[in-house]
Tab-separated table of C-alpha atoms in Angstrom:
chain	number	residue	atom	x	y	z
A	1	MET	CA	16.761	82.090	100.776
A	2	PRO	CA	13.032	81.787	101.515
A	3	ARG	CA	11.057	80.003	98.845
A	4	GLU	CA	8.826	82.180	96.677
A	5	ILE	CA	5.162	81.191	96.770
A	6	ARG	CA	3.322	81.133	93.440
A	7	LEU	CA	-0.380	81.971	93.212
A	8	ASN	CA	-3.073	81.292	90.648
A	9	ALA	CA	-6.723	82.119	91.024
A	10	PHE	CA	-8.761	79.012	90.212
A	11	ASP	CA	-12.007	79.853	88.463
A	12	MET	CA	-14.401	78.804	85.736
A	13	ALA	CA	-16.630	80.696	83.292
A	14	CYS	CA	-19.757	79.735	85.199
A	15	ILE	CA	-21.812	80.564	88.291
A	16	GLY	CA	-20.952	77.641	90.573
A	17	HIS	CA	-17.393	76.340	90.306
A	18	ILE	CA	-15.953	74.464	93.327
A	19	GLN	CA	-17.795	75.887	96.357
A	20	GLN	CA	-21.393	75.062	95.437
A	21	GLY	CA	-24.097	77.436	96.590
A	22	MET	CA	-21.932	80.519	97.170
A	23	TRP	CA	-23.726	82.286	94.292
A	24	THR	CA	-26.780	82.628	96.567
A	25	HIS	CA	-24.876	84.889	98.988
A	26	PRO	CA	-26.205	88.461	98.670
A	27	ARG	CA	-22.709	89.913	98.126
A	28	ASP	CA	-21.674	87.352	95.501
A	29	THR	CA	-21.411	88.527	91.879
A	30	SER	CA	-20.918	85.171	90.147
A	31	VAL	CA	-24.206	85.533	88.262
A	32	ASN	CA	-22.391	88.212	86.226
A	33	TYR	CA	-20.189	85.458	84.726
A	34	ASN	CA	-21.573	86.358	81.265
A	35	ARG	CA	-20.372	89.983	81.397
A	36	LEU	CA	-16.932	91.058	80.275
A	37	ASP	CA	-16.649	93.661	83.033
A	38	HIS	CA	-16.906	90.844	85.599
A	39	TRP	CA	-13.809	89.149	84.163
A	40	VAL	CA	-11.887	92.352	83.501
A	41	SER	CA	-12.409	93.415	87.116
A	42	LEU	CA	-11.202	90.009	88.324
A	43	ALA	CA	-8.079	90.198	86.148
A	44	ARG	CA	-7.225	93.657	87.479
A	45	THR	CA	-7.653	92.480	91.082
A	46	LEU	CA	-5.331	89.535	90.465
A	47	GLU	CA	-2.688	91.665	88.795
A	48	ALA	CA	-2.841	94.136	91.698
A	49	GLY	CA	-2.136	91.136	93.937
A	50	LEU	CA	0.758	90.030	91.680
A	51	PHE	CA	-0.869	86.656	90.989
A	52	ASP	CA	1.030	84.545	88.494
A	53	GLY	CA	-2.081	83.549	86.650
A	54	LEU	CA	-5.782	82.962	86.352
A	55	PHE	CA	-6.385	79.228	85.928
A	56	LEU	CA	-9.706	78.664	84.134
A	57	ALA	CA	-11.233	75.196	84.417
A	58	ASP	CA	-13.667	73.774	81.872
A	59	VAL	CA	-15.808	70.714	81.133
A	60	LEU	CA	-17.735	69.736	78.006
A	61	GLY	CA	-20.699	67.997	79.611
A	62	ILE	CA	-23.342	68.361	82.298
A	63	TYR	CA	-23.065	66.627	85.667
A	64	ASP	CA	-25.785	63.980	85.360
A	65	VAL	CA	-24.439	61.093	87.453
A	66	TYR	CA	-26.230	62.061	90.692
A	67	GLY	CA	-29.647	60.425	90.528
A	68	GLY	CA	-29.017	59.657	86.870
A	69	SER	CA	-30.196	63.161	86.006
A	70	PRO	CA	-28.803	66.662	85.390
A	71	ASP	CA	-31.543	68.204	87.554
A	72	ALA	CA	-29.444	68.749	90.692
A	73	ALA	CA	-26.660	70.379	88.690
A	74	LEU	CA	-29.118	72.613	86.840
A	75	ARG	CA	-30.981	73.643	89.999
A	76	ASN	CA	-27.753	74.580	91.744
A	77	ALA	CA	-25.815	76.005	88.751
A	78	VAL	CA	-23.088	73.388	89.228
A	79	GLN	CA	-20.727	74.374	86.399
A	80	VAL	CA	-23.712	74.968	84.136
A	81	PRO	CA	-24.419	77.300	82.376
A	82	LEU	CA	-20.818	77.470	81.181
A	83	LEU	CA	-18.995	79.725	78.712
A	84	ASP	CA	-15.949	78.986	76.571
A	85	PRO	CA	-12.970	80.142	78.680
A	86	ALA	CA	-10.802	80.982	75.666
A	87	MET	CA	-13.223	83.725	74.642
A	88	LEU	CA	-12.657	85.628	77.892
A	89	VAL	CA	-8.886	85.894	77.699
A	90	PRO	CA	-8.338	88.697	75.138
A	91	ALA	CA	-10.442	91.190	77.118
A	92	MET	CA	-8.629	90.364	80.355
A	93	ALA	CA	-5.262	90.506	78.624
A	94	ALA	CA	-6.052	93.960	77.232
A	95	ALA	CA	-6.798	95.176	80.769
A	96	THR	CA	-3.564	93.800	82.271
A	97	THR	CA	0.140	93.666	81.494
A	98	HIS	CA	1.614	90.692	83.350
A	99	LEU	CA	-1.125	88.278	84.452
A	100	GLY	CA	-0.918	84.818	82.866
A	101	PHE	CA	-3.941	82.842	81.713
A	102	GLY	CA	-4.108	79.065	81.963
A	103	ILE	CA	-7.151	77.742	80.119
A	104	THR	CA	-8.482	74.215	80.176
A	105	CYS	CA	-9.110	72.644	76.768
A	106	ASN	CA	-10.177	69.042	76.256
A	107	LEU	CA	-8.118	67.467	73.492
A	108	ALA	CA	-10.394	64.415	73.130
A	109	TYR	CA	-12.941	66.138	70.913
A	110	GLU	CA	-11.054	68.748	68.910
A	111	GLN	CA	-8.837	68.428	65.875
A	112	PRO	CA	-5.252	69.422	66.740
A	113	PHE	CA	-4.848	71.634	63.650
A	114	LEU	CA	-7.684	73.951	64.724
A	115	PHE	CA	-6.715	73.886	68.381
A	116	ALA	CA	-3.087	74.764	67.604
A	117	ARG	CA	-4.232	77.861	65.742
A	118	ARG	CA	-6.473	78.961	68.630
A	119	MET	CA	-3.649	78.721	71.154
A	120	SER	CA	-1.167	80.477	68.873
A	121	THR	CA	-3.725	83.240	68.403
A	122	LEU	CA	-4.106	83.661	72.153
A	123	ASP	CA	-0.353	83.618	72.675
A	124	HIS	CA	0.018	86.387	70.083
A	125	LEU	CA	-2.840	88.489	71.480
A	126	THR	CA	-1.593	88.186	75.074
A	127	GLN	CA	2.051	88.752	74.056
A	128	GLY	CA	3.069	85.403	75.457
A	129	ARG	CA	0.865	85.063	78.517
A	130	ILE	CA	-1.119	81.937	77.662
A	131	GLY	CA	-1.026	78.468	79.175
A	132	TRP	CA	-2.950	75.290	78.438
A	133	ASN	CA	-4.310	72.895	81.046
A	134	ILE	CA	-4.252	69.591	79.154
A	135	VAL	CA	-7.270	67.420	79.915
A	136	THR	CA	-8.799	64.364	78.299
A	137	GLY	CA	-12.230	64.669	79.930
A	138	TYR	CA	-14.060	62.422	82.378
A	139	LEU	CA	-17.783	62.893	81.642
A	140	ASP	CA	-19.849	60.449	79.622
A	141	SER	CA	-22.295	63.320	79.052
A	142	ALA	CA	-19.539	65.120	77.122
A	143	ALA	CA	-18.876	62.016	75.004
A	144	ARG	CA	-22.590	61.725	74.182
A	145	ALA	CA	-22.723	65.410	73.285
A	146	MET	CA	-19.913	64.810	70.800
A	147	GLY	CA	-21.611	61.834	69.170
A	148	PHE	CA	-20.113	58.907	71.110
A	149	SER	CA	-21.898	56.426	73.349
A	150	ARG	CA	-19.343	56.823	76.116
A	151	GLN	CA	-15.862	58.203	76.687
A	152	MET	CA	-12.713	56.242	76.054
A	153	ALA	CA	-11.141	54.194	78.838
A	154	HIS	CA	-8.968	56.191	81.249
A	155	ASP	CA	-5.547	54.997	80.071
A	156	ASP	CA	-6.601	54.978	76.413
A	157	ARG	CA	-7.381	58.686	76.717
A	158	TYR	CA	-3.787	59.299	77.761
A	159	ASP	CA	-2.533	57.272	74.790
A	160	LEU	CA	-4.597	59.558	72.552
A	161	ALA	CA	-3.229	62.581	74.405
A	162	ASP	CA	0.390	61.549	73.836
A	163	GLU	CA	-0.241	61.377	70.098
A	164	TYR	CA	-2.169	64.665	70.156
A	165	MET	CA	0.776	66.398	71.806
A	166	ASP	CA	3.148	65.173	69.108
A	167	VAL	CA	0.865	66.706	66.468
A	168	VAL	CA	0.511	70.124	68.084
A	169	TYR	CA	4.211	70.267	68.964
A	170	GLY	CA	4.938	69.752	65.288
A	171	LEU	CA	2.695	72.658	64.329
A	172	TRP	CA	3.906	75.046	67.018
A	173	GLU	CA	7.594	74.196	66.909
A	174	ALA	CA	8.536	72.632	63.565
A	175	SER	CA	6.403	74.297	60.900
A	176	TRP	CA	7.949	77.805	60.891
A	177	ALA	CA	11.672	78.434	61.244
A	178	PRO	CA	12.719	81.074	63.776
A	179	ASP	CA	13.696	83.359	60.875
A	180	ALA	CA	10.834	82.490	58.515
A	181	VAL	CA	9.181	85.880	58.892
A	182	ARG	CA	11.019	88.524	56.898
A	183	ALA	CA	8.359	91.272	56.751
A	184	ASP	CA	10.423	92.941	54.017
A	185	ARG	CA	8.223	95.719	52.605
A	186	ALA	CA	10.688	96.737	49.908
A	187	ALA	CA	10.983	93.211	48.548
A	188	GLY	CA	7.309	92.422	49.090
A	189	LEU	CA	8.309	89.347	51.045
A	190	TYR	CA	6.551	88.544	54.303
A	191	ALA	CA	7.433	84.888	54.908
A	192	ASP	CA	10.231	82.942	53.213
A	193	PRO	CA	8.674	79.721	51.837
A	194	ALA	CA	12.018	77.958	52.183
A	195	LYS	CA	11.756	78.473	55.935
A	196	LEU	CA	8.399	76.723	56.311
A	197	ARG	CA	7.706	73.005	56.490
A	198	ARG	CA	4.610	70.886	56.183
A	199	VAL	CA	3.878	68.847	59.285
A	200	ARG	CA	2.919	65.328	58.288
A	201	HIS	CA	1.515	62.892	60.806
A	202	GLU	CA	0.070	59.427	60.229
A	203	GLY	CA	-0.935	57.953	63.561
A	204	ARG	CA	-3.489	55.725	65.201
A	205	GLN	CA	-5.820	58.610	66.058
A	206	PHE	CA	-4.771	61.500	63.845
A	207	GLN	CA	-3.693	62.097	60.259
A	208	MET	CA	-2.515	65.505	59.120
A	209	ASP	CA	-0.572	67.182	56.326
A	210	ALA	CA	-0.419	70.933	56.917
A	211	ILE	CA	1.549	74.099	57.444
A	212	HIS	CA	0.641	75.822	60.699
A	213	LEU	CA	-1.540	78.840	59.949
A	214	CYS	CA	0.142	81.088	62.512
A	215	GLU	CA	3.640	82.486	62.502
A	216	PRO	CA	5.624	81.683	65.678
A	217	SER	CA	4.086	83.298	68.750
A	218	PRO	CA	6.174	84.576	71.683
A	219	GLN	CA	6.172	81.196	73.443
A	220	ARG	CA	5.366	78.973	70.426
A	221	THR	CA	4.027	76.235	72.724
A	222	PRO	CA	1.852	77.601	75.570
A	223	VAL	CA	2.851	76.932	79.161
A	224	LEU	CA	1.702	73.355	79.746
A	225	TYR	CA	-0.418	72.517	82.799
A	226	GLN	CA	-1.705	69.064	83.673
A	227	ALA	CA	-3.700	67.704	86.594
A	228	GLY	CA	-3.619	63.900	86.369
A	229	ALA	CA	-2.396	62.173	89.531
A	230	SER	CA	-3.076	58.564	88.511
A	231	GLN	CA	-0.091	56.456	87.539
A	232	ARG	CA	-0.846	56.994	83.849
A	233	GLY	CA	-1.413	60.697	84.486
A	234	ARG	CA	1.945	61.008	86.207
A	235	GLN	CA	3.636	59.276	83.295
A	236	PHE	CA	2.030	61.818	80.956
A	237	ALA	CA	3.026	64.740	83.195
A	238	ALA	CA	6.625	63.555	83.312
A	239	ARG	CA	6.883	63.826	79.543
A	240	HIS	CA	4.844	66.946	78.871
A	241	ALA	CA	3.830	69.102	81.851
A	242	GLU	CA	5.622	72.194	83.071
A	243	CYS	CA	3.133	72.881	85.851
A	244	VAL	CA	1.082	70.256	87.678
A	245	PHE	CA	-2.114	70.885	89.639
A	246	VAL	CA	-2.698	68.479	92.553
A	247	ASN	CA	-5.572	68.185	95.004
A	248	GLY	CA	-5.046	68.828	98.685
A	249	GLY	CA	-5.183	66.155	101.362
A	250	ALA	CA	-2.731	64.914	103.947
A	251	LYS	CA	0.577	66.706	103.513
A	252	PRO	CA	2.708	63.535	103.676
A	253	HIS	CA	0.722	62.014	100.809
A	254	VAL	CA	0.980	65.207	98.745
A	255	ALA	CA	4.717	65.350	99.505
A	256	ASP	CA	5.118	61.787	98.199
A	257	LEU	CA	3.160	62.673	95.055
A	258	VAL	CA	5.250	65.796	94.464
A	259	ALA	CA	8.509	63.895	94.974
A	260	ASP	CA	7.369	61.260	92.485
A	261	LEU	CA	6.365	63.889	89.905
A	262	ARG	CA	9.679	65.726	90.235
A	263	ALA	CA	11.669	62.508	89.960
A	264	ARG	CA	9.778	61.404	86.855
A	265	ALA	CA	10.190	64.795	85.159
A	266	ALA	CA	13.891	65.233	86.008
A	267	PRO	CA	16.007	66.858	84.782
A	268	ARG	CA	13.179	69.161	83.673
A	269	PRO	CA	11.910	71.513	86.403
A	270	ILE	CA	8.189	71.525	87.150
A	271	ARG	CA	6.006	73.823	89.229
A	272	VAL	CA	3.449	72.100	91.457
A	273	PHE	CA	0.294	73.926	92.519
A	274	VAL	CA	-2.044	72.518	95.168
A	275	GLY	CA	-5.739	73.396	95.270
A	276	ALA	CA	-6.722	75.566	98.238
A	277	THR	CA	-9.512	77.761	99.574
A	278	ALA	CA	-8.889	80.581	102.038
A	279	ILE	CA	-11.249	82.406	104.391
A	280	VAL	CA	-9.264	85.317	105.789
A	281	GLY	CA	-10.174	87.965	108.344
A	282	ARG	CA	-8.404	90.755	110.141
A	283	THR	CA	-8.652	88.472	113.161
A	284	GLU	CA	-9.332	84.770	113.562
A	285	ALA	CA	-12.722	85.611	115.060
A	286	GLU	CA	-13.664	87.663	112.000
A	287	ALA	CA	-12.621	84.807	109.732
A	288	ARG	CA	-14.762	82.348	111.704
A	289	ASP	CA	-17.736	84.692	111.480
A	290	LEU	CA	-17.260	84.892	107.712
A	291	LEU	CA	-17.069	81.118	107.463
A	292	GLU	CA	-20.337	80.674	109.356
A	293	GLU	CA	-21.970	83.322	107.172
A	294	TYR	CA	-20.765	81.617	104.003
A	295	ARG	CA	-21.743	78.140	105.240
A	296	ARG	CA	-25.389	79.146	105.421
A	297	HIS	CA	-25.323	79.389	101.622
A	298	ALA	CA	-23.503	76.130	100.878
A	299	SER	CA	-25.465	73.632	98.776
A	300	VAL	CA	-25.184	69.985	99.824
A	301	GLU	CA	-27.182	68.852	96.809
A	302	GLY	CA	-24.945	70.843	94.481
A	303	ALA	CA	-21.840	69.424	96.123
A	304	LEU	CA	-23.180	65.877	95.782
A	305	ALA	CA	-23.949	66.461	92.089
A	306	HIS	CA	-20.380	67.689	91.562
A	307	ALA	CA	-18.817	64.872	93.574
A	308	SER	CA	-20.886	62.187	91.854
A	309	ALA	CA	-19.585	63.250	88.460
A	310	SER	CA	-15.945	63.738	89.409
A	311	LEU	CA	-15.821	60.499	91.408
A	312	GLY	CA	-17.986	58.490	89.014
A	313	ILE	CA	-20.322	57.381	91.847
A	314	ASP	CA	-24.074	58.039	92.060
A	315	PHE	CA	-24.398	59.052	95.712
A	316	ALA	CA	-28.183	59.260	95.390
A	317	ARG	CA	-28.224	55.445	95.450
A	318	TYR	CA	-26.691	55.217	98.921
A	319	GLY	CA	-28.029	55.701	102.418
A	320	MET	CA	-26.249	58.111	104.732
A	321	ASP	CA	-24.208	55.413	106.505
A	322	GLU	CA	-24.005	52.791	103.792
A	323	PRO	CA	-20.367	51.982	102.877
A	324	ILE	CA	-19.435	53.265	99.427
A	325	GLU	CA	-16.887	51.431	97.365
A	326	GLY	CA	-15.499	53.188	94.320
A	327	GLY	CA	-16.026	50.675	91.525
A	328	GLU	CA	-14.809	50.677	87.964
A	329	SER	CA	-15.125	54.180	86.575
A	330	GLN	CA	-13.638	56.335	83.852
A	331	ALA	CA	-13.941	59.457	86.026
A	332	ILE	CA	-11.076	61.112	87.919
A	333	GLN	CA	-9.385	58.129	89.551
A	334	SER	CA	-7.167	60.188	91.849
A	335	ASN	CA	-10.278	61.818	93.381
A	336	VAL	CA	-11.672	58.416	94.342
A	337	GLU	CA	-8.362	57.387	95.893
A	338	ALA	CA	-8.163	60.677	97.808
A	339	MET	CA	-11.615	60.143	99.318
A	340	LYS	CA	-10.730	56.593	100.346
A	341	ARG	CA	-7.564	57.797	102.054
A	342	ALA	CA	-9.417	60.561	103.890
A	343	ALA	CA	-12.009	58.057	105.136
A	344	GLY	CA	-9.524	55.363	106.084
A	345	GLY	CA	-10.391	53.032	103.227
A	346	VAL	CA	-14.182	53.084	102.935
A	347	PHE	CA	-16.360	56.177	103.106
A	348	THR	CA	-20.057	56.952	103.439
A	349	LYS	CA	-22.311	59.715	102.176
A	350	ARG	CA	-22.463	61.156	105.701
A	351	HIS	CA	-18.666	61.279	105.805
A	352	LEU	CA	-18.637	63.028	102.455
A	353	ILE	CA	-21.283	65.580	103.476
A	354	ASP	CA	-19.374	66.318	106.691
A	355	ARG	CA	-16.506	67.480	104.448
A	356	PHE	CA	-18.775	69.857	102.522
A	357	VAL	CA	-17.855	72.862	104.654
A	358	LEU	CA	-18.476	75.336	101.812
A	359	GLY	CA	-20.240	73.127	99.292
A	360	SER	CA	-17.121	71.249	98.211
A	361	ARG	CA	-14.798	68.478	99.370
A	362	GLN	CA	-12.049	71.061	99.968
A	363	PRO	CA	-11.850	72.239	103.610
A	364	PRO	CA	-10.872	75.930	103.736
A	365	ILE	CA	-7.764	77.452	105.261
A	366	LEU	CA	-9.214	79.698	107.950
A	367	GLY	CA	-7.844	82.517	110.055
A	368	SER	CA	-6.165	85.894	110.202
A	369	ALA	CA	-3.797	86.965	107.455
A	370	GLU	CA	-0.875	85.766	109.555
A	371	GLN	CA	-2.503	82.370	110.155
A	372	VAL	CA	-3.332	81.892	106.492
A	373	ALA	CA	0.235	82.863	105.564
A	374	ASP	CA	1.527	80.327	108.111
A	375	ALA	CA	-0.616	77.621	106.526
A	376	LEU	CA	0.533	78.396	102.992
A	377	MET	CA	4.176	78.457	104.024
A	378	SER	CA	3.809	75.144	105.836
A	379	TRP	CA	2.538	73.561	102.618
A	380	THR	CA	5.572	74.732	100.659
A	381	GLU	CA	7.930	73.550	103.396
A	382	GLU	CA	6.308	70.211	104.267
A	383	ALA	CA	4.852	69.112	100.930
A	384	ASP	CA	7.381	70.784	98.578
A	385	VAL	CA	4.668	72.496	96.515
A	386	ASP	CA	5.514	75.686	94.632
A	387	GLY	CA	2.200	77.431	95.028
A	388	PHE	CA	-1.567	77.326	95.116
A	389	ASN	CA	-4.614	77.386	92.895
A	390	LEU	CA	-6.958	79.457	95.071
A	391	SER	CA	-10.608	78.697	94.339
A	392	ARG	CA	-13.221	81.369	94.837
A	393	THR	CA	-15.713	81.567	97.684
A	394	VAL	CA	-17.913	84.666	97.647
A	395	MET	CA	-16.983	86.801	94.655
A	396	PRO	CA	-15.220	89.157	94.527
A	397	GLU	CA	-14.690	89.756	98.219
A	398	GLY	CA	-12.875	86.487	98.913
A	399	LEU	CA	-10.045	87.258	96.501
A	400	GLU	CA	-10.071	90.963	97.325
A	401	ARG	CA	-9.600	90.178	101.022
A	402	PHE	CA	-6.759	87.797	100.176
A	403	VAL	CA	-4.992	90.448	98.094
A	404	GLU	CA	-5.543	93.133	100.732
A	405	LEU	CA	-4.654	91.092	103.812
A	406	VAL	CA	-2.540	88.023	102.990
A	407	VAL	CA	-0.329	89.249	100.149
A	408	PRO	CA	1.340	91.991	102.273
A	409	VAL	CA	2.106	89.466	105.023
A	410	LEU	CA	3.687	87.062	102.529
A	411	GLN	CA	5.734	89.936	101.109
A	412	GLU	CA	6.925	91.003	104.561
A	413	ARG	CA	8.089	87.448	105.173
A	414	GLY	CA	10.062	87.440	101.946
A	415	VAL	CA	8.116	84.598	100.303
A	416	TYR	CA	6.148	86.585	97.729
A	417	LYS	CA	7.256	88.922	94.966
A	418	ARG	CA	6.891	92.700	95.176
A	419	ALA	CA	6.929	93.145	91.393
A	420	TYR	CA	6.489	91.011	88.311
A	421	ALA	CA	9.529	89.743	86.475
A	422	PRO	CA	9.694	90.778	82.817
A	423	GLY	CA	8.852	88.517	79.932
A	424	THR	CA	6.342	85.891	78.950
A	425	TYR	CA	4.337	83.614	81.226
A	426	ARG	CA	7.026	80.916	80.916
A	427	GLU	CA	9.809	83.390	81.670
A	428	LYS	CA	7.998	84.648	84.767
A	429	LEU	CA	7.391	81.129	86.069
A	430	PHE	CA	10.819	79.644	85.393
A	431	GLY	CA	13.249	82.538	84.999
A	432	ALA	CA	14.584	81.202	81.706
A	433	GLY	CA	13.693	81.900	78.086
A	434	PRO	CA	10.276	82.114	76.430
A	435	LEU	CA	10.576	78.780	74.603
A	436	LEU	CA	10.573	75.210	75.848
A	437	GLU	CA	14.073	73.811	76.013
A	438	ALA	CA	15.607	70.324	75.931
A	439	PRO	CA	14.888	67.693	77.062
A	440	HIS	CA	11.234	68.582	76.527
A	441	PRO	CA	9.917	66.781	73.402
A	442	ALA	CA	8.563	70.021	71.937
A	443	ALA	CA	12.050	71.529	72.022
A	444	ALA	CA	13.437	68.387	70.422
A	445	MET	CA	11.019	68.808	67.515
A	446	ARG	CA	12.054	72.427	66.991
A	447	GLN	CA	15.744	71.598	67.130
A	448	ALA	CA	15.379	68.640	64.759
A	449	ALA	CA	13.510	70.781	62.241
A	450	TRP	CA	15.620	73.927	62.365
A	451	ALA	CA	19.010	73.065	63.841
């Protein structure tokens, strides 16, 4: 049987997300990021294209590594201004029936008790269509905004995250029994106190003694995404993640990464999504014309501001052909390693800029609908990925063209669904029940509490 391709749209509640400068294109509508109708229209387009989800990225700081200043990011709207992604979801959920929503929330700066309530609320309001992209942050500007001099060391952040997960699992899975809610009008009994438990935690980072404020939502624990590809990140993903987001690159390297992730997570299944950008035309020539049109709006300065922050390297300090060595940094370590591999060990600013085809380090998949479909299918076959996080180019036409042109080709080839499966986000992704099951640690907590 052909392998079904999974699709998420990859976006952010801002003007400039991955492809920097596209907001200056006359047909782009990204400046409407602060209007609900912008997001509702996007959600409807994605559901018409049978996308599995909308994956919303987020950061809690401003990109101020390039030149030691936020000016380049501010001039080019590089992920600033930026809205809270969680606030957008209820409106989009009300306008759709099946589309899932994966939102990024940084656990480093938020108490787990409050965060657990927010996610349970969203899972209730979406009827089980919420996911959480677990991040620990990578910006010192975010740490300073939260009252710290700098962020924690890379591996220490994952140690904190492991403890954080234990706390929220306890709230979501072990505080309310499956039959705690009686809703008995005649008896005047809504919840049976004997079926509720206080979650007590005394750890290195967190202390808590509380009953979860929300009754069990359709999924209890949201679908768990994670994007760390470092060794410590992979260790974390093996224990917690259901879906993993990986960057593109050479297919053999991605295939090795995917094989390692699957082996670490076994026997649990995981879905792996690779980041991608598509420029699609009715013909290859039309796609190339679109690419050249879009390229005229790409911002090199914006792309450098973004890359400096995510790689932890101030590229303003280097000449065009001066070798750049990634030193000690608490930024995204896998991004630095990916750039080194692409450059054959050492890279320069000129090499980096040459990769900024559309204002990002991600070269687009280009061609007719058939060619783009070929490329996507080759990724699933050669790198063993399950699907793609498709980042926006010019909004909304980039995604609209993909839905109009590529989706029918994938369907004709038998690698893309023609209708949504019933059930929650987790049920749609994995074809099993709405709740996490053993051997996931969240399931173990539920079973230990209410077996």
